[in-house]
Coordinates of C-alpha atoms and ligand atoms in Angstrom, one line a residue:
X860 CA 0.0 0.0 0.0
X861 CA 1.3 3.2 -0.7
X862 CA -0.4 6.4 1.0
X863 CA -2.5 9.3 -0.1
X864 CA -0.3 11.6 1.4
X865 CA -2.2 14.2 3.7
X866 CA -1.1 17.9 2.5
X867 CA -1.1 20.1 5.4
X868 CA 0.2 23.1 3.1
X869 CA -2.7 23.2 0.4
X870 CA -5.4 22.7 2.5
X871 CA -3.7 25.3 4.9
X872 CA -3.7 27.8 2.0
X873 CA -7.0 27.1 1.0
X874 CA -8.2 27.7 4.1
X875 CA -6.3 31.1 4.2
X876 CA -8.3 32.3 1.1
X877 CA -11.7 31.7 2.6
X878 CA -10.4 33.4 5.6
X879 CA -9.3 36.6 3.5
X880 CA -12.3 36.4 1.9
X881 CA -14.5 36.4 5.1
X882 CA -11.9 38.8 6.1
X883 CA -12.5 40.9 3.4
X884 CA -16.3 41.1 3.5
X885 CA -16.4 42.8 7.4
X886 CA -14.3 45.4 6.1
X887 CA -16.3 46.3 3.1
X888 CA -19.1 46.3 5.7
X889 CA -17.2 48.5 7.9
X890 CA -16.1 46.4 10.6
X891 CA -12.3 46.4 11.8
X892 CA -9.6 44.5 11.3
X893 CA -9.4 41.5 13.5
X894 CA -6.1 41.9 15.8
X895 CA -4.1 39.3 16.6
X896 CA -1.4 40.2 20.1
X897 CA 1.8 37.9 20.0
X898 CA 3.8 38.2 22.9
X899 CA 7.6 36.8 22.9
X900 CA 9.6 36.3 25.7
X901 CA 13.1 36.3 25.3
X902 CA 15.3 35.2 22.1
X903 CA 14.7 32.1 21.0
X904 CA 15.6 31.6 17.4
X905 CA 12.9 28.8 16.8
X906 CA 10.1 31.0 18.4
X907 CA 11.2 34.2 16.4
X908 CA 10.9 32.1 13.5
X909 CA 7.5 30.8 14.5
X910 CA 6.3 34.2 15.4
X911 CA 7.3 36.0 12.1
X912 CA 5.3 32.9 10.2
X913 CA 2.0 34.0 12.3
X914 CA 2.7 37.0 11.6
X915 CA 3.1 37.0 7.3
X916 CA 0.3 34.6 7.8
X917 CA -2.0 37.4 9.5
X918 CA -1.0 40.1 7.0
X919 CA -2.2 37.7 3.8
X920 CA -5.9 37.1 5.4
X921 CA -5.8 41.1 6.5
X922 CA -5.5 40.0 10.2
X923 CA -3.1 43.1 12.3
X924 CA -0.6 41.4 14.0
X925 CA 0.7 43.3 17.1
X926 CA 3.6 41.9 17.7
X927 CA 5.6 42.9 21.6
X928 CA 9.0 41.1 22.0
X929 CA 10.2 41.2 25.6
X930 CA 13.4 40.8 27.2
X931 CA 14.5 36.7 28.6
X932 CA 14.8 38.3 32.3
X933 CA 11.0 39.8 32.1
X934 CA 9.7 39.6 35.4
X935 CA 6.0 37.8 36.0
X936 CA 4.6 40.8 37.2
X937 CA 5.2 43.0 34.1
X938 CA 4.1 40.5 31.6
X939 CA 0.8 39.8 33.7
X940 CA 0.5 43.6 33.7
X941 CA 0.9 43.4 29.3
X942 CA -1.7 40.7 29.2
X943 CA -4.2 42.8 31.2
X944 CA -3.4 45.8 29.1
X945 CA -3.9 43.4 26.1
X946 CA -7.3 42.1 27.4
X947 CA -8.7 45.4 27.8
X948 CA -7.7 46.4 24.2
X949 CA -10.5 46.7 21.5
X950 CA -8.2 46.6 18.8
X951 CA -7.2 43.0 20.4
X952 CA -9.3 40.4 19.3
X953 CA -6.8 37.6 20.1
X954 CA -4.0 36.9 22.5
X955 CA -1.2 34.9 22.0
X956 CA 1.5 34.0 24.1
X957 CA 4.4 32.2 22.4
X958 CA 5.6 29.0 23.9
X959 CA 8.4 28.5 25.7
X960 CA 8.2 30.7 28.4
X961 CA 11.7 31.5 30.5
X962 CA 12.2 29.2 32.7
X963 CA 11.4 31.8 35.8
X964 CA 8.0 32.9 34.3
X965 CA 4.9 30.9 35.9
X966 CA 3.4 29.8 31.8
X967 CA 0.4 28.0 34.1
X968 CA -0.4 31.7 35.6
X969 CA 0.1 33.9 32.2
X970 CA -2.4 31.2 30.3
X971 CA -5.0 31.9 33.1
X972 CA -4.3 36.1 32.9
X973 CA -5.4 35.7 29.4
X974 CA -9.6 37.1 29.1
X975 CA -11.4 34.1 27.8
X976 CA -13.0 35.6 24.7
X977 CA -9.1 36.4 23.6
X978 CA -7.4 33.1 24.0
X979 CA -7.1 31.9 20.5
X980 CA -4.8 29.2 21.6
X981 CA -7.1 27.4 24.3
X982 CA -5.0 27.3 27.0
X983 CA -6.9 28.7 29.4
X984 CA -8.1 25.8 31.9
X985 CA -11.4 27.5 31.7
X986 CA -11.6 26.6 27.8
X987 CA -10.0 23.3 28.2
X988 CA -12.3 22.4 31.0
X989 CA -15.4 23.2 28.2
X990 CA -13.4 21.0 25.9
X991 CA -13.5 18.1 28.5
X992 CA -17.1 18.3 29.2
X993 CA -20.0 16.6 27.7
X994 CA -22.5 18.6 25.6
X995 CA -20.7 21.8 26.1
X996 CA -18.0 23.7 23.5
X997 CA -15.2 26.2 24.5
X998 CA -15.1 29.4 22.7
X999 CA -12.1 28.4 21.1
X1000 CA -10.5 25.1 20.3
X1001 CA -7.0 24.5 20.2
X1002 CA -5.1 25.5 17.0
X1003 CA -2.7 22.2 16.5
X1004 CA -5.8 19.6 17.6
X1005 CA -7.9 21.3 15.6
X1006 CA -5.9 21.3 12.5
X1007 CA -5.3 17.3 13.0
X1008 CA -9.2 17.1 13.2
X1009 CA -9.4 18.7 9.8
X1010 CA -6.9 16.5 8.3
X1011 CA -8.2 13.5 9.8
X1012 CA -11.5 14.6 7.8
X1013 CA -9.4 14.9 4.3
X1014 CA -8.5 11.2 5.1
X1015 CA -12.2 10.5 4.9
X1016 CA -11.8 8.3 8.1
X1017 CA -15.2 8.2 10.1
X1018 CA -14.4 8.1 13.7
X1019 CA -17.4 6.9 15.7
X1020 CA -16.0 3.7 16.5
X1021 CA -12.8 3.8 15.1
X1022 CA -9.7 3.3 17.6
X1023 CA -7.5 6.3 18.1
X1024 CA -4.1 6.2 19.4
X1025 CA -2.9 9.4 20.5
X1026 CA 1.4 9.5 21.4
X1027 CA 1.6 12.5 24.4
X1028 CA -0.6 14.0 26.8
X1029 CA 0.2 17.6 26.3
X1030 CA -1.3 20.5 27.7
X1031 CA -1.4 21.8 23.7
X1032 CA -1.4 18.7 21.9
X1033 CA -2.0 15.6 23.2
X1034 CA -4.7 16.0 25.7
X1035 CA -6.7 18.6 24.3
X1036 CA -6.8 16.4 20.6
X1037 CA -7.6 13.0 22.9
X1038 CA -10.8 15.4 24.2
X1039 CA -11.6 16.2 20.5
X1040 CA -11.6 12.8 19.2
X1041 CA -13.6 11.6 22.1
X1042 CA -16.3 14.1 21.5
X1043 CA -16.5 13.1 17.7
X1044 CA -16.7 9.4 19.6
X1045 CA -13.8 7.5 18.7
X1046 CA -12.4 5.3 21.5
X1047 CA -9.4 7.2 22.2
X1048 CA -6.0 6.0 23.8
X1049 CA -3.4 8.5 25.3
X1050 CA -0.2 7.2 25.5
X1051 CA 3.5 8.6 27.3
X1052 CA 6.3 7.8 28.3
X1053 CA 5.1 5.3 31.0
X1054 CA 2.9 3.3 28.8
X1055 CA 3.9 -0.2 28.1
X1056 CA 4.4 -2.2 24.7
X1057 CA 3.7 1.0 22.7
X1058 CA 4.3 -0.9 19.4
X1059 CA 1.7 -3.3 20.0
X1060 CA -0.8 0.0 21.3
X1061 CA -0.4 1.6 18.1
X1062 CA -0.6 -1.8 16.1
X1063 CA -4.6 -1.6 17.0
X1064 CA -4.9 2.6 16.0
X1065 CA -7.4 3.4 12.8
X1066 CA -5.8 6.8 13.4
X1067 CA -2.5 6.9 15.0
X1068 CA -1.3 10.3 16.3
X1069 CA 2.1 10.8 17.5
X1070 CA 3.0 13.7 19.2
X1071 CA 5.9 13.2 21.5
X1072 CA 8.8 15.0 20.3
X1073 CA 10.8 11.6 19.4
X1074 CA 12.5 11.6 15.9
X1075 CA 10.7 8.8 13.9
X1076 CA 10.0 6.4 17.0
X1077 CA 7.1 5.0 15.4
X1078 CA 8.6 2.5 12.5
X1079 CA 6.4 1.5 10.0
X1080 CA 5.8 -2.1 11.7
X1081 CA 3.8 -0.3 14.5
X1082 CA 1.4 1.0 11.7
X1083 CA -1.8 -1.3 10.8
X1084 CA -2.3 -1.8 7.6
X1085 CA -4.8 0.6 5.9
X1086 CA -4.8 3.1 8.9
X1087 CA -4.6 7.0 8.8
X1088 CA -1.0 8.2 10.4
X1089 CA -0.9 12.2 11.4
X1090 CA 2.8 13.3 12.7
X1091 CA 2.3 16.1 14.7
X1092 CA 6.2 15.9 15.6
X1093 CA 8.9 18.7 14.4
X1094 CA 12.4 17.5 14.8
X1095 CA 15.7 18.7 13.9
X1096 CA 18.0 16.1 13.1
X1097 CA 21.7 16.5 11.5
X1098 CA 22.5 14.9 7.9
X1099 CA 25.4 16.5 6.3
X1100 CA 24.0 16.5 2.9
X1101 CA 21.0 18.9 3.9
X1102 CA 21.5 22.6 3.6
X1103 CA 22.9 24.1 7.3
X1104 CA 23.6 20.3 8.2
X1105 CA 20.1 19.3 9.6
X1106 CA 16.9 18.8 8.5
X1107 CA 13.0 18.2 9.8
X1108 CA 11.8 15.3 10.7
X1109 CA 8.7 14.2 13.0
X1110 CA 7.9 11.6 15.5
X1111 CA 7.2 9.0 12.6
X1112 CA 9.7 7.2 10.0
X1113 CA 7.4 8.5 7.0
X1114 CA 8.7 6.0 4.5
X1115 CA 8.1 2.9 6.2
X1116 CA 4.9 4.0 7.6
X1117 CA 3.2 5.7 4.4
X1118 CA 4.0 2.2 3.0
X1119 CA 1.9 0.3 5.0
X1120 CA -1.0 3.0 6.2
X1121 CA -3.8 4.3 4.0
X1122 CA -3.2 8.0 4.5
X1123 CA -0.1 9.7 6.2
X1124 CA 0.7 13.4 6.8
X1125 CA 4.2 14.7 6.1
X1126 CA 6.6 16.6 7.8
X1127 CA 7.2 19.6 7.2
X1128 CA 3.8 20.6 5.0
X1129 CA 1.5 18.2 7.3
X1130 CA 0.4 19.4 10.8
X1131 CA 2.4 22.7 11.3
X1132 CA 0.5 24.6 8.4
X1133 CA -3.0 23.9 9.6
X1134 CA -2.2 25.0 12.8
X1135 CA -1.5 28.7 11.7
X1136 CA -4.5 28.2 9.8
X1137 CA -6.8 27.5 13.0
X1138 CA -5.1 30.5 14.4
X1139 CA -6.2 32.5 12.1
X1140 CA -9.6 31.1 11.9
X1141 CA -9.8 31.7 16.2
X1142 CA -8.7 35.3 15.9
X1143 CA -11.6 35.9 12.8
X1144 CA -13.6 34.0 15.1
X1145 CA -13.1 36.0 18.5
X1146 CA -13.3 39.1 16.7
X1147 CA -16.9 38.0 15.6
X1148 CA -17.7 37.3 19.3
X1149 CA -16.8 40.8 20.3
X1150 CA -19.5 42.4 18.3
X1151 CA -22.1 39.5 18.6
Ligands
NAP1223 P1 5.7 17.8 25.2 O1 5.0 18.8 26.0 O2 7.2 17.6 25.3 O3 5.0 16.4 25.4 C1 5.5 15.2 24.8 C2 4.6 14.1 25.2 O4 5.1 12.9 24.6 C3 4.5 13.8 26.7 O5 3.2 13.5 27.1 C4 5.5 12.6 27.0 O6 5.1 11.8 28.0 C5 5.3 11.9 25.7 N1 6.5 11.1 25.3 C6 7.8 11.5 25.3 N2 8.6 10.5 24.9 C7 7.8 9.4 24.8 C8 8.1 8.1 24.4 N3 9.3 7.6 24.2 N4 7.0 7.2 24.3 C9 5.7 7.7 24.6 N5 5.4 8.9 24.9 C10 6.5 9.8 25.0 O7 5.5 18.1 23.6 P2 4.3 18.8 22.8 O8 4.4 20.3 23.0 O9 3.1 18.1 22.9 O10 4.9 18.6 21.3 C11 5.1 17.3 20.8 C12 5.8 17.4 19.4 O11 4.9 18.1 18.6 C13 7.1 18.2 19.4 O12 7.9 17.7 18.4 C14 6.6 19.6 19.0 O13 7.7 20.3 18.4 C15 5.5 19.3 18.0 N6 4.5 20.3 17.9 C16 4.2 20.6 16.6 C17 3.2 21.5 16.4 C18 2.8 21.8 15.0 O14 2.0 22.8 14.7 N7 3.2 21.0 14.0 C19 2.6 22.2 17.4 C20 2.9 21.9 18.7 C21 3.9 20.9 18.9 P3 5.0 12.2 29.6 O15 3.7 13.1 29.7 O16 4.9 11.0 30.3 O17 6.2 13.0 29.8

C-alpha cells in the first residue's frame, strides 16, 4: 500500500483564502480588522521564527498582527501587567503568548491572565475544562488539535467507533486532541512515556497520532495496515547533505509507515500549516464574538 499523502500546506492555503475572503467582506461592511497580540519572551531563534510565520500569515488574510517582543529576564509581574493591558484592548481580538516561556515565568499563571473571549490558543483551563465536558464547547479550540481534526477529515476516516491512538498528553497537543476525538466518539488512547508495549498499542490505531517530540520512534511495523498516520512531531535532526547540516523530521519514520498505512501526513507541510491556519480562523472567530 502506498499512502494518499495528507497535505497540510494546500489545505492550509485554502483555508487562508476563505479566511481573506471572510476577512474581506467585514471590512467592506465597515467592521475592523481583527487583531491578533503575539507576545515573545526572550530570544529564542525557533520562536522568532515561528512568530514572524504567524505573523506574514496574518497580513495575507488582512489580520493586524501586534507583535511585543520582551526581554529573557521579564519579570512575571510586568508580563501579567501586558496581558491585562492586552485584554482590555478593543483593537485586540486575540492573544497569544508564544511557547516556551523562560524558565522563571509561571506559563500555568500567564495562560490563566489571558480574558477568555481572547485566547485563540485554548490554553486557558477555563476553555479546556469546556473542551472536557459533555455537551458543552469552549469558545475556542486549540489550534494544533484542531488542525489534526481537519486533516483526519481529508483522510475521509469516520471516527465513531474507530480506535485512536494518540502518542503524548500535552497541555497543547495531546490531551486537548484526545478530548476532541472523544467528542467526535472515537475510543481514544493517550499514550506517554510510562505506557507499556507502545508498538503493540499503536498496532490496533485506525488513526494513529504521534505527538511526543521523538524523531521517527514510530517505524512502520507499528502502523496497521490501511490506517490513517498524522505526525504532529517537528524535529531537527543532523544529515550533512542537507542545507545548514540538519533537517526536519517528526515523530514517525514517513517512508516505512506511508507504506503500510492508508493515509499519512508529512513533515514539514503536514500538521504545522494547519495549525496557523486555525489561528487564524480563532482570531476571525473572536473578533466575531466581540461584536455578537
Ligand atoms: P511535550 O509537551 O514535550 O509532550 C510530549 C509528550 O510525549 C509527553 O506526554 C510525553 O510523556 C510523551 N513522550 C515523550 N517520549 C515518549 C516516548 N518515548 N514514548 C511515549 N510517549 C512519550 O511536547 P508537545 O508540546 O506536545 O509537542 C510534541 C511534538 O509536537 C514536538 O515535536 C513539537 O515540536 C511538536 N509540535 C508541533 C506543532 C505543529 O504545529 N506542527 C505544534 C505543537 C507541537 P510524559 O507526559 O509521560 O512526559
Amino acid at each position: 500500500m502506498t499512502a494518499k499523502i495528507l497535505d497540510g500546506k494546500a489545505q492550509a492555503a485554502e483555508l487562508r483564502g476563505v479566511l481573506a475572503q471572510r476577512v474581506a467582506a467585514r471590512a467592506a461592511a465597515g467592521k475592523p480588522a481583527p487583531g491578533l497580540a503575539t507576545v515573545l519572551v526572550g530570544d529564542d531563534p525557533a520562536s522568532q521564527v515561528y512568530v514572524r510565520g504567524k505573523h506574514k500569515a496574518c497580513r495575507e488574510v488582512g489580520i493586524t498582527p501586534i507583535g511585543y517582543e520582551l526581554p529573557a529576564g521579564t519579570p512575571q509581574a510586568e508580563l501579567l501587567a501586558l496581558i491585562t493591558e492586552l485584554n482590555g484592548r478593543a483593537d485586540v481580538h486575540g492573544i497569544l503568548v508564544q511557547l516556551p516561556l523562560p524558565a522563571h515565568l509561571d506559563a500555568a499563571a500567564v495562560q490563566s491572565a489571558v480574558a477568555l473571549e481572547k485566547d485563540v490558543d485554548c490554553l486557558h483551563p477555563a476553555n479546556l475544562g469546556l473542551l472536557a465536558q459533555r455537551d458543552r464547547q469552549p469558545r475556542f479550540t486549540p489550534c494544533t488539535p484542531t488542525g489534526v481534526m481537519r486533516l483526519v477529515k481529508l483522510a475521509g476516516l469516520a471516527l465513531p467507533g474507530a480506535n485512536a491512538v494518540v502518542l503524548g498528553r500535552s497541555n497543547i497537543v495531546g490531551m486537548p486532541l484526545a478530548l476532541l476525538l472523544t467528542k467526535a466518539d472515537a475510543t481514544v488512547t493517550i499514550a506517554h512515556s510510562h505506557t507499556r508495549d507502545l508498538p503493540e498499542l499503536c498496532r490496533r490505531a485506525d488513526l494513529l497520532v504521534a505527538a511526543v517530540g521523538r524523531p521517527e520512534l514510530v517505524r512502520g511495523d507499528w502502523v496497521k495496515p490501511g490506517a490513517v498516520v498524522i505526525d504532529v512531531g517537528v524535529n531537527e535532526v543532523p544529515d550533512k547533505a542537507a542545507h545548514r547540516g540538519r533537517r526536519l523530521v517528526g515523530d514517525v519514520a514517513f517512508d516505512e509507515a506511508a507504506a503500510v498505512a492508508a493515509a499519512i501526513t508529512p513533515v514539514p507541510g503536514g500538521v504545522g500549516p494547519m495549525t496557523i491556519a486555525m489561528l487564524l480562523e480563532n482570531t476571525l472567530h473572536a473578533a466575531e464574538l466581540a461584536e455578537a
